[in-house]
mmCIF file of N, CA and C in Angstrom:
data_model
loop_
_atom_site.group_PDB
_atom_site.id
_atom_site.type_symbol
_atom_site.label_atom_id
_atom_site.label_comp_id
_atom_site.label_asym_id
_atom_site.label_seq_id
_atom_site.Cartn_x
_atom_site.Cartn_y
_atom_site.Cartn_z
ATOM 1 N N VAL A 253 43.721 99.095 42.480
ATOM 2 C CA VAL A 253 44.030 100.487 42.810
ATOM 3 C C VAL A 253 45.471 100.552 43.299
ATOM 4 N N LYS A 254 46.244 101.409 42.663
ATOM 5 C CA LYS A 254 47.649 101.527 43.021
ATOM 6 C C LYS A 254 47.835 102.710 43.971
ATOM 7 N N HIS A 255 48.380 102.442 45.110
ATOM 8 C CA HIS A 255 48.636 103.514 46.076
ATOM 9 C C HIS A 255 50.091 103.944 45.958
ATOM 10 N N ASP A 256 50.326 105.226 45.838
ATOM 11 C CA ASP A 256 51.705 105.716 45.820
ATOM 12 C C ASP A 256 52.173 105.886 47.258
ATOM 13 N N VAL A 257 52.791 104.838 47.742
ATOM 14 C CA VAL A 257 53.274 104.855 49.117
ATOM 15 C C VAL A 257 54.731 105.313 49.089
ATOM 16 N N GLU A 258 55.046 106.257 49.931
ATOM 17 C CA GLU A 258 56.442 106.705 50.050
ATOM 18 C C GLU A 258 57.235 105.547 50.627
ATOM 19 N N ILE A 259 58.221 105.078 49.887
ATOM 20 C CA ILE A 259 59.031 103.960 50.368
ATOM 21 C C ILE A 259 59.891 104.449 51.536
ATOM 22 N N GLN A 260 59.800 103.739 52.640
ATOM 23 C CA GLN A 260 60.606 104.109 53.798
ATOM 24 C C GLN A 260 62.070 103.765 53.532
ATOM 25 N N PRO A 261 62.946 104.723 53.760
ATOM 26 C CA PRO A 261 64.375 104.411 53.601
ATOM 27 C C PRO A 261 64.778 103.308 54.586
ATOM 28 N N ILE A 262 65.676 102.447 54.129
ATOM 29 C CA ILE A 262 66.117 101.327 54.959
ATOM 30 C C ILE A 262 67.618 101.446 55.196
ATOM 31 N N PHE A 263 67.996 101.393 56.465
ATOM 32 C CA PHE A 263 69.412 101.199 56.800
ATOM 33 C C PHE A 263 69.392 100.102 57.839
ATOM 34 N N LYS A 264 69.788 98.909 57.430
ATOM 35 C CA LYS A 264 69.578 97.755 58.283
ATOM 36 C C LYS A 264 70.843 96.911 58.392
ATOM 37 N N THR A 265 71.166 96.525 59.609
ATOM 38 C CA THR A 265 72.282 95.612 59.823
ATOM 39 C C THR A 265 71.723 94.197 59.767
ATOM 40 N N VAL A 266 72.329 93.357 58.926
ATOM 41 C CA VAL A 266 71.818 92.002 58.726
ATOM 42 C C VAL A 266 72.872 90.953 59.085
ATOM 43 N N SER A 267 72.403 89.780 59.482
ATOM 44 C CA SER A 267 73.315 88.680 59.798
ATOM 45 C C SER A 267 73.834 88.073 58.498
ATOM 46 N N ALA A 268 74.833 87.214 58.605
ATOM 47 C CA ALA A 268 75.379 86.549 57.419
ATOM 48 C C ALA A 268 74.293 85.746 56.702
ATOM 49 N N VAL A 269 73.433 85.079 57.479
ATOM 50 C CA VAL A 269 72.364 84.276 56.886
ATOM 51 C C VAL A 269 71.375 85.174 56.135
ATOM 52 N N GLU A 270 71.003 86.299 56.757
ATOM 53 C CA GLU A 270 70.106 87.250 56.089
ATOM 54 C C GLU A 270 70.772 87.826 54.836
ATOM 55 N N ALA A 271 72.072 88.083 54.938
ATOM 56 C CA ALA A 271 72.814 88.634 53.799
ATOM 57 C C ALA A 271 72.799 87.648 52.628
ATOM 58 N N ALA A 272 73.025 86.372 52.916
ATOM 59 C CA ALA A 272 73.023 85.349 51.866
ATOM 60 C C ALA A 272 71.644 85.277 51.204
ATOM 61 N N GLU A 273 70.617 85.419 52.016
ATOM 62 C CA GLU A 273 69.235 85.421 51.546
ATOM 63 C C GLU A 273 68.995 86.622 50.605
ATOM 64 N N LEU A 274 69.485 87.786 51.005
ATOM 65 C CA LEU A 274 69.361 88.996 50.173
ATOM 66 C C LEU A 274 70.082 88.811 48.838
ATOM 67 N N ILE A 275 71.283 88.234 48.902
ATOM 68 C CA ILE A 275 72.072 88.021 47.685
ATOM 69 C C ILE A 275 71.298 87.098 46.736
ATOM 70 N N ARG A 276 70.656 86.089 47.300
ATOM 71 C CA ARG A 276 69.862 85.158 46.484
ATOM 72 C C ARG A 276 68.622 85.811 45.887
ATOM 73 N N ASN A 277 67.922 86.611 46.685
ATOM 74 C CA ASN A 277 66.584 87.043 46.291
ATOM 75 C C ASN A 277 66.419 88.489 45.857
ATOM 76 N N LYS A 278 67.364 89.343 46.164
ATOM 77 C CA LYS A 278 67.180 90.769 45.918
ATOM 78 C C LYS A 278 67.711 91.113 44.530
ATOM 79 N N LYS A 279 66.824 91.499 43.655
ATOM 80 C CA LYS A 279 67.233 91.884 42.292
ATOM 81 C C LYS A 279 68.076 93.161 42.364
ATOM 82 N N ASN A 280 69.077 93.262 41.489
ATOM 83 C CA ASN A 280 69.837 94.520 41.394
ATOM 84 C C ASN A 280 70.689 94.860 42.602
ATOM 85 N N LEU A 281 70.902 93.905 43.510
ATOM 86 C CA LEU A 281 71.684 94.212 44.714
ATOM 87 C C LEU A 281 73.134 94.505 44.337
ATOM 88 N N GLN A 282 73.651 95.637 44.819
ATOM 89 C CA GLN A 282 75.070 95.967 44.629
ATOM 90 C C GLN A 282 75.770 95.601 45.925
ATOM 91 N N ILE A 283 76.819 94.788 45.846
ATOM 92 C CA ILE A 283 77.546 94.424 47.065
ATOM 93 C C ILE A 283 78.901 95.112 47.032
ATOM 94 N N ILE A 284 79.106 95.982 47.997
ATOM 95 C CA ILE A 284 80.303 96.810 48.049
ATOM 96 C C ILE A 284 81.188 96.374 49.212
ATOM 97 N N ASP A 285 82.438 96.068 48.897
ATOM 98 C CA ASP A 285 83.429 95.668 49.894
ATOM 99 C C ASP A 285 84.248 96.918 50.216
ATOM 100 N N VAL A 286 84.157 97.411 51.451
ATOM 101 C CA VAL A 286 84.810 98.682 51.789
ATOM 102 C C VAL A 286 86.163 98.507 52.477
ATOM 103 N N ARG A 287 86.739 97.307 52.361
ATOM 104 C CA ARG A 287 88.051 97.073 52.969
ATOM 105 C C ARG A 287 89.156 97.588 52.053
ATOM 106 N N THR A 288 90.396 97.247 52.378
ATOM 107 C CA THR A 288 91.523 97.663 51.544
ATOM 108 C C THR A 288 91.763 96.600 50.472
ATOM 109 N N PRO A 289 92.422 96.960 49.365
ATOM 110 C CA PRO A 289 92.728 95.962 48.328
ATOM 111 C C PRO A 289 93.507 94.772 48.897
ATOM 112 N N ARG A 290 94.382 95.055 49.848
ATOM 113 C CA ARG A 290 95.188 93.980 50.432
ATOM 114 C C ARG A 290 94.336 92.978 51.208
ATOM 115 N N GLU A 291 93.404 93.496 52.018
ATOM 116 C CA GLU A 291 92.505 92.599 52.759
ATOM 117 C C GLU A 291 91.687 91.761 51.781
ATOM 118 N N ARG A 292 91.296 92.391 50.686
ATOM 119 C CA ARG A 292 90.442 91.733 49.706
ATOM 120 C C ARG A 292 91.150 90.557 49.026
ATOM 121 N N THR A 293 92.482 90.677 48.851
ATOM 122 C CA THR A 293 93.249 89.583 48.248
ATOM 123 C C THR A 293 93.196 88.345 49.148
ATOM 124 N N GLN A 294 93.166 88.580 50.470
ATOM 125 C CA GLN A 294 93.144 87.456 51.421
ATOM 126 C C GLN A 294 91.833 86.680 51.326
ATOM 127 N N CYS A 295 90.720 87.379 51.265
ATOM 128 C CA CYS A 295 89.425 86.713 51.107
ATOM 129 C C CYS A 295 88.348 87.736 50.778
ATOM 130 N N ARG A 296 87.360 87.272 50.022
ATOM 131 C CA ARG A 296 86.253 88.160 49.654
ATOM 132 C C ARG A 296 85.034 87.334 49.272
ATOM 133 N N ILE A 297 83.887 87.980 49.322
ATOM 134 C CA ILE A 297 82.648 87.348 48.869
ATOM 135 C C ILE A 297 82.612 87.524 47.355
ATOM 136 N N ALA A 298 82.232 86.486 46.635
ATOM 137 C CA ALA A 298 82.185 86.552 45.165
ATOM 138 C C ALA A 298 81.238 87.649 44.686
ATOM 139 N N ASP A 299 81.526 88.182 43.504
ATOM 140 C CA ASP A 299 80.672 89.193 42.860
ATOM 141 C C ASP A 299 80.485 90.455 43.682
ATOM 142 N N THR A 300 81.516 90.836 44.421
ATOM 143 C CA THR A 300 81.438 92.093 45.153
ATOM 144 C C THR A 300 82.395 93.069 44.497
ATOM 145 N N LYS A 301 82.183 94.328 44.762
ATOM 146 C CA LYS A 301 82.995 95.362 44.147
ATOM 147 C C LYS A 301 83.782 96.063 45.249
ATOM 148 N N LEU A 302 85.065 96.255 45.039
ATOM 149 C CA LEU A 302 85.890 96.929 46.044
ATOM 150 C C LEU A 302 85.759 98.444 45.911
ATOM 151 N N VAL A 303 85.342 99.070 46.997
ATOM 152 C CA VAL A 303 85.343 100.526 47.074
ATOM 153 C C VAL A 303 85.775 100.869 48.494
ATOM 154 N N PRO A 304 87.055 101.226 48.690
ATOM 155 C CA PRO A 304 87.527 101.497 50.052
ATOM 156 C C PRO A 304 86.660 102.538 50.767
ATOM 157 N N ALA A 305 86.449 102.321 52.056
ATOM 158 C CA ALA A 305 85.581 103.180 52.871
ATOM 159 C C ALA A 305 85.910 104.662 52.717
ATOM 160 N N GLY A 306 87.210 104.977 52.694
ATOM 161 C CA GLY A 306 87.619 106.376 52.571
ATOM 162 C C GLY A 306 87.090 107.031 51.304
ATOM 163 N N ASP A 307 87.065 106.262 50.214
ATOM 164 C CA ASP A 307 86.541 106.788 48.945
ATOM 165 C C ASP A 307 85.071 107.127 49.067
ATOM 166 N N VAL A 308 84.323 106.248 49.713
ATOM 167 C CA VAL A 308 82.892 106.487 49.869
ATOM 168 C C VAL A 308 82.675 107.723 50.731
ATOM 169 N N ILE A 309 83.400 107.800 51.841
ATOM 170 C CA ILE A 309 83.222 108.907 52.767
ATOM 171 C C ILE A 309 83.611 110.234 52.119
ATOM 172 N N ARG A 310 84.643 110.204 51.265
ATOM 173 C CA ARG A 310 85.017 111.426 50.532
ATOM 174 C C ARG A 310 84.100 111.692 49.344
ATOM 175 N N GLY A 311 83.199 110.755 49.044
ATOM 176 C CA GLY A 311 82.255 110.978 47.954
ATOM 177 C C GLY A 311 82.824 110.676 46.580
ATOM 178 N N VAL A 312 83.953 109.963 46.543
ATOM 179 C CA VAL A 312 84.593 109.629 45.274
ATOM 180 C C VAL A 312 83.761 108.582 44.536
ATOM 181 N N PHE A 313 83.081 107.755 45.299
ATOM 182 C CA PHE A 313 82.361 106.639 44.729
ATOM 183 C C PHE A 313 80.885 106.947 44.531
ATOM 184 N N GLU A 314 80.361 106.552 43.391
ATOM 185 C CA GLU A 314 78.924 106.659 43.181
ATOM 186 C C GLU A 314 78.366 105.297 42.804
ATOM 187 N N ALA A 315 77.382 104.859 43.533
ATOM 188 C CA ALA A 315 76.650 103.652 43.151
ATOM 189 C C ALA A 315 75.318 104.146 42.603
ATOM 190 N N HIS A 316 74.488 103.241 42.173
ATOM 191 C CA HIS A 316 73.180 103.645 41.676
ATOM 192 C C HIS A 316 72.259 103.826 42.877
ATOM 193 N N PRO A 317 71.811 105.071 43.165
ATOM 194 C CA PRO A 317 71.051 105.321 44.399
ATOM 195 C C PRO A 317 69.704 104.596 44.455
ATOM 196 N N GLU A 318 69.168 104.206 43.294
ATOM 197 C CA GLU A 318 67.878 103.505 43.293
ATOM 198 C C GLU A 318 68.036 102.017 43.578
ATOM 199 N N ARG A 319 69.259 101.508 43.434
ATOM 200 C CA ARG A 319 69.465 100.072 43.640
ATOM 201 C C ARG A 319 69.849 99.779 45.084
ATOM 202 N N PRO A 320 69.361 98.640 45.618
ATOM 203 C CA PRO A 320 69.745 98.284 46.981
ATOM 204 C C PRO A 320 71.240 97.999 47.060
ATOM 205 N N LEU A 321 71.786 98.261 48.229
ATOM 206 C CA LEU A 321 73.222 98.211 48.439
ATOM 207 C C LEU A 321 73.520 97.359 49.666
ATOM 208 N N MET A 322 74.501 96.465 49.564
ATOM 209 C CA MET A 322 74.965 95.777 50.763
ATOM 210 C C MET A 322 76.434 96.109 50.949
ATOM 211 N N LEU A 323 76.784 96.493 52.164
ATOM 212 C CA LEU A 323 78.162 96.873 52.460
ATOM 213 C C LEU A 323 78.798 95.821 53.355
ATOM 214 N N VAL A 324 80.039 95.445 53.007
ATOM 215 C CA VAL A 324 80.758 94.476 53.822
ATOM 216 C C VAL A 324 82.163 94.975 54.119
ATOM 217 N N CYS A 325 82.657 94.635 55.317
ATOM 218 C CA CYS A 325 84.067 94.906 55.642
ATOM 219 C C CYS A 325 84.561 93.716 56.450
ATOM 220 N N ALA A 326 85.605 93.886 57.227
ATOM 221 C CA ALA A 326 86.182 92.754 57.953
ATOM 222 C C ALA A 326 85.271 92.273 59.083
ATOM 223 N N VAL A 327 84.845 93.192 59.952
ATOM 224 C CA VAL A 327 84.007 92.789 61.083
ATOM 225 C C VAL A 327 82.730 93.626 61.245
ATOM 226 N N GLY A 328 82.442 94.509 60.298
ATOM 227 C CA GLY A 328 81.175 95.237 60.343
ATOM 228 C C GLY A 328 81.238 96.697 60.777
ATOM 229 N N GLY A 329 82.413 97.163 61.233
ATOM 230 C CA GLY A 329 82.523 98.551 61.704
ATOM 231 C C GLY A 329 82.620 99.569 60.588
ATOM 232 N N ARG A 330 83.578 99.360 59.685
ATOM 233 C CA ARG A 330 83.761 100.303 58.572
ATOM 234 C C ARG A 330 82.539 100.352 57.674
ATOM 235 N N SER A 331 81.922 99.176 57.446
ATOM 236 C CA SER A 331 80.759 99.159 56.560
ATOM 237 C C SER A 331 79.586 99.910 57.200
ATOM 238 N N TYR A 332 79.510 99.875 58.524
ATOM 239 C CA TYR A 332 78.449 100.600 59.223
ATOM 240 C C TYR A 332 78.625 102.110 59.032
ATOM 241 N N VAL A 333 79.839 102.593 59.263
ATOM 242 C CA VAL A 333 80.139 104.018 59.122
ATOM 243 C C VAL A 333 79.926 104.463 57.670
ATOM 244 N N THR A 334 80.383 103.630 56.731
ATOM 245 C CA THR A 334 80.233 103.928 55.308
ATOM 246 C C THR A 334 78.760 103.975 54.930
ATOM 247 N N GLY A 335 78.001 103.021 55.446
ATOM 248 C CA GLY A 335 76.559 102.965 55.170
ATOM 249 C C GLY A 335 75.857 104.209 55.657
ATOM 250 N N LYS A 336 76.228 104.676 56.846
ATOM 251 C CA LYS A 336 75.633 105.902 57.389
ATOM 252 C C LYS A 336 75.923 107.085 56.466
ATOM 253 N N ALA A 337 77.164 107.147 55.953
ATOM 254 C CA ALA A 337 77.543 108.242 55.046
ATOM 255 C C ALA A 337 76.724 108.183 53.755
ATOM 256 N N MET A 338 76.550 106.982 53.217
ATOM 257 C CA MET A 338 75.796 106.841 51.969
ATOM 258 C C MET A 338 74.322 107.122 52.187
ATOM 259 N N PHE A 339 73.829 106.710 53.350
ATOM 260 C CA PHE A 339 72.432 106.950 53.690
ATOM 261 C C PHE A 339 72.174 108.462 53.738
ATOM 262 N N ALA A 340 73.105 109.173 54.352
ATOM 263 C CA ALA A 340 72.989 110.633 54.460
ATOM 264 C C ALA A 340 73.021 111.291 53.077
ATOM 265 N N ARG A 341 73.683 110.635 52.115
ATOM 266 C CA ARG A 341 73.757 111.167 50.748
ATOM 267 C C ARG A 341 72.560 110.806 49.890
ATOM 268 N N GLY A 342 71.619 110.058 50.455
ATOM 269 C CA GLY A 342 70.408 109.797 49.691
ATOM 270 C C GLY A 342 70.233 108.389 49.149
ATOM 271 N N TYR A 343 71.137 107.480 49.491
ATOM 272 C CA TYR A 343 70.914 106.082 49.110
ATOM 273 C C TYR A 343 69.794 105.552 49.992
ATOM 274 N N ARG A 344 68.791 104.902 49.389
ATOM 275 C CA ARG A 344 67.558 104.594 50.110
ATOM 276 C C ARG A 344 67.456 103.205 50.694
ATOM 277 N N GLU A 345 68.304 102.278 50.255
ATOM 278 C CA GLU A 345 68.172 100.908 50.751
ATOM 279 C C GLU A 345 69.556 100.318 50.958
ATOM 280 N N ILE A 346 69.975 100.308 52.214
ATOM 281 C CA ILE A 346 71.331 99.887 52.546
ATOM 282 C C ILE A 346 71.300 98.802 53.607
ATOM 283 N N TYR A 347 72.072 97.741 53.348
ATOM 284 C CA TYR A 347 72.207 96.658 54.320
ATOM 285 C C TYR A 347 73.670 96.575 54.718
ATOM 286 N N ASN A 348 73.903 96.433 56.016
ATOM 287 C CA ASN A 348 75.264 96.311 56.523
ATOM 288 C C ASN A 348 75.441 94.887 57.050
ATOM 289 N N LEU A 349 76.482 94.201 56.572
ATOM 290 C CA LEU A 349 76.726 92.830 57.029
ATOM 291 C C LEU A 349 77.317 92.847 58.437
ATOM 292 N N ASP A 350 76.516 92.429 59.402
ATOM 293 C CA ASP A 350 76.921 92.406 60.803
ATOM 294 C C ASP A 350 78.033 91.386 60.995
ATOM 295 N N GLY A 351 79.148 91.824 61.560
ATOM 296 C CA GLY A 351 80.258 90.901 61.782
ATOM 297 C C GLY A 351 81.134 90.723 60.549
ATOM 298 N N GLY A 352 80.737 91.358 59.446
ATOM 299 C CA GLY A 352 81.549 91.384 58.237
ATOM 300 C C GLY A 352 81.895 90.019 57.658
ATOM 301 N N ILE A 353 83.011 90.018 56.912
ATOM 302 C CA ILE A 353 83.496 88.810 56.236
ATOM 303 C C ILE A 353 83.729 87.689 57.252
ATOM 304 N N GLU A 354 84.134 88.076 58.454
ATOM 305 C CA GLU A 354 84.419 87.103 59.513
ATOM 306 C C GLU A 354 83.150 86.305 59.852
ATOM 307 N N ALA A 355 82.024 87.006 59.996
ATOM 308 C CA ALA A 355 80.747 86.347 60.309
ATOM 309 C C ALA A 355 80.310 85.466 59.126
ATOM 310 N N TRP A 356 80.545 85.970 57.917
ATOM 311 C CA TRP A 356 80.204 85.224 56.691
ATOM 312 C C TRP A 356 80.970 83.897 56.664
ATOM 313 N N ARG A 357 82.270 83.977 56.978
ATOM 314 C CA ARG A 357 83.132 82.794 56.997
ATOM 315 C C ARG A 357 82.675 81.810 58.086
ATOM 316 N N ARG A 358 82.396 82.338 59.272
ATOM 317 C CA ARG A 358 81.943 81.482 60.383
ATOM 318 C C ARG A 358 80.628 80.783 60.070
ATOM 319 N N ALA A 359 79.782 81.446 59.278
ATOM 320 C CA ALA A 359 78.488 80.852 58.915
ATOM 321 C C ALA A 359 78.667 79.758 57.851
ATOM 322 N N GLY A 360 79.909 79.634 57.345
ATOM 323 C CA GLY A 360 80.194 78.576 56.390
ATOM 324 C C GLY A 360 79.919 78.937 54.941
ATOM 325 N N PHE A 361 79.731 80.228 54.666
ATOM 326 C CA PHE A 361 79.493 80.650 53.288
ATOM 327 C C PHE A 361 80.813 80.747 52.533
ATOM 328 N N PRO A 362 80.776 80.556 51.201
ATOM 329 C CA PRO A 362 82.023 80.506 50.431
ATOM 330 C C PRO A 362 82.715 81.866 50.321
ATOM 331 N N LEU A 363 84.031 81.798 50.258
ATOM 332 C CA LEU A 363 84.849 83.001 50.059
ATOM 333 C C LEU A 363 85.851 82.716 48.942
ATOM 334 N N GLU A 364 86.165 83.738 48.182
ATOM 335 C CA GLU A 364 87.235 83.630 47.188
ATOM 336 C C GLU A 364 88.510 84.164 47.830
ATOM 337 N N THR A 365 89.670 83.660 47.363
ATOM 338 C CA THR A 365 90.940 84.168 47.878
ATOM 339 C C THR A 365 91.879 84.428 46.716
ATOM 340 N N GLY A 366 92.982 85.095 47.027
ATOM 341 C CA GLY A 366 94.004 85.345 46.017
ATOM 342 C C GLY A 366 93.658 86.518 45.122
ATOM 343 N N PRO A 367 94.547 86.797 44.156
ATOM 344 C CA PRO A 367 94.336 87.922 43.243
ATOM 345 C C PRO A 367 93.080 87.695 42.407
ATOM 346 N N GLU A 368 92.445 88.779 42.024
ATOM 347 C CA GLU A 368 91.243 88.639 41.195
ATOM 348 C C GLU A 368 91.617 88.535 39.734
ATOM 349 N N ASP A 369 90.846 87.764 38.996
ATOM 350 C CA ASP A 369 91.107 87.580 37.564
ATOM 351 C C ASP A 369 91.016 88.900 36.824
ATOM 352 N N SER A 370 89.888 89.573 37.005
ATOM 353 C CA SER A 370 89.716 90.841 36.290
ATOM 354 C C SER A 370 89.361 91.940 37.281
ATOM 355 N N PRO A 371 90.016 93.076 37.181
ATOM 356 C CA PRO A 371 89.643 94.180 38.079
ATOM 357 C C PRO A 371 88.249 94.680 37.705
ATOM 358 N N HIS A 372 87.395 94.852 38.706
ATOM 359 C CA HIS A 372 86.016 95.296 38.411
ATOM 360 C C HIS A 372 85.969 96.803 38.299
#
């Protein structure tokens, strides 16, 4: 018997370890880097897409609202604010990386640096 349960919207701040786990196990996860292009050249998590926070807040950016979303920034502040804005717009599953790229680096997870090969 299939029950049509209303999926509870999720807006959750996750640790670097939880984030790595989500990246491994969550199908269709979109990882959005809300920093500036310049910060991104210095270091970034692989397979993430750059969308500056201001663009999201102004509504310039559209992700797939049905797909889970993880937001990352330098230390977790901008991604939190951006996540709240997207949540208010109807995105149903959002994870915010607590402590941002800095926490990811401290946890020993890999980062890419330098210019990107292909603009996403």
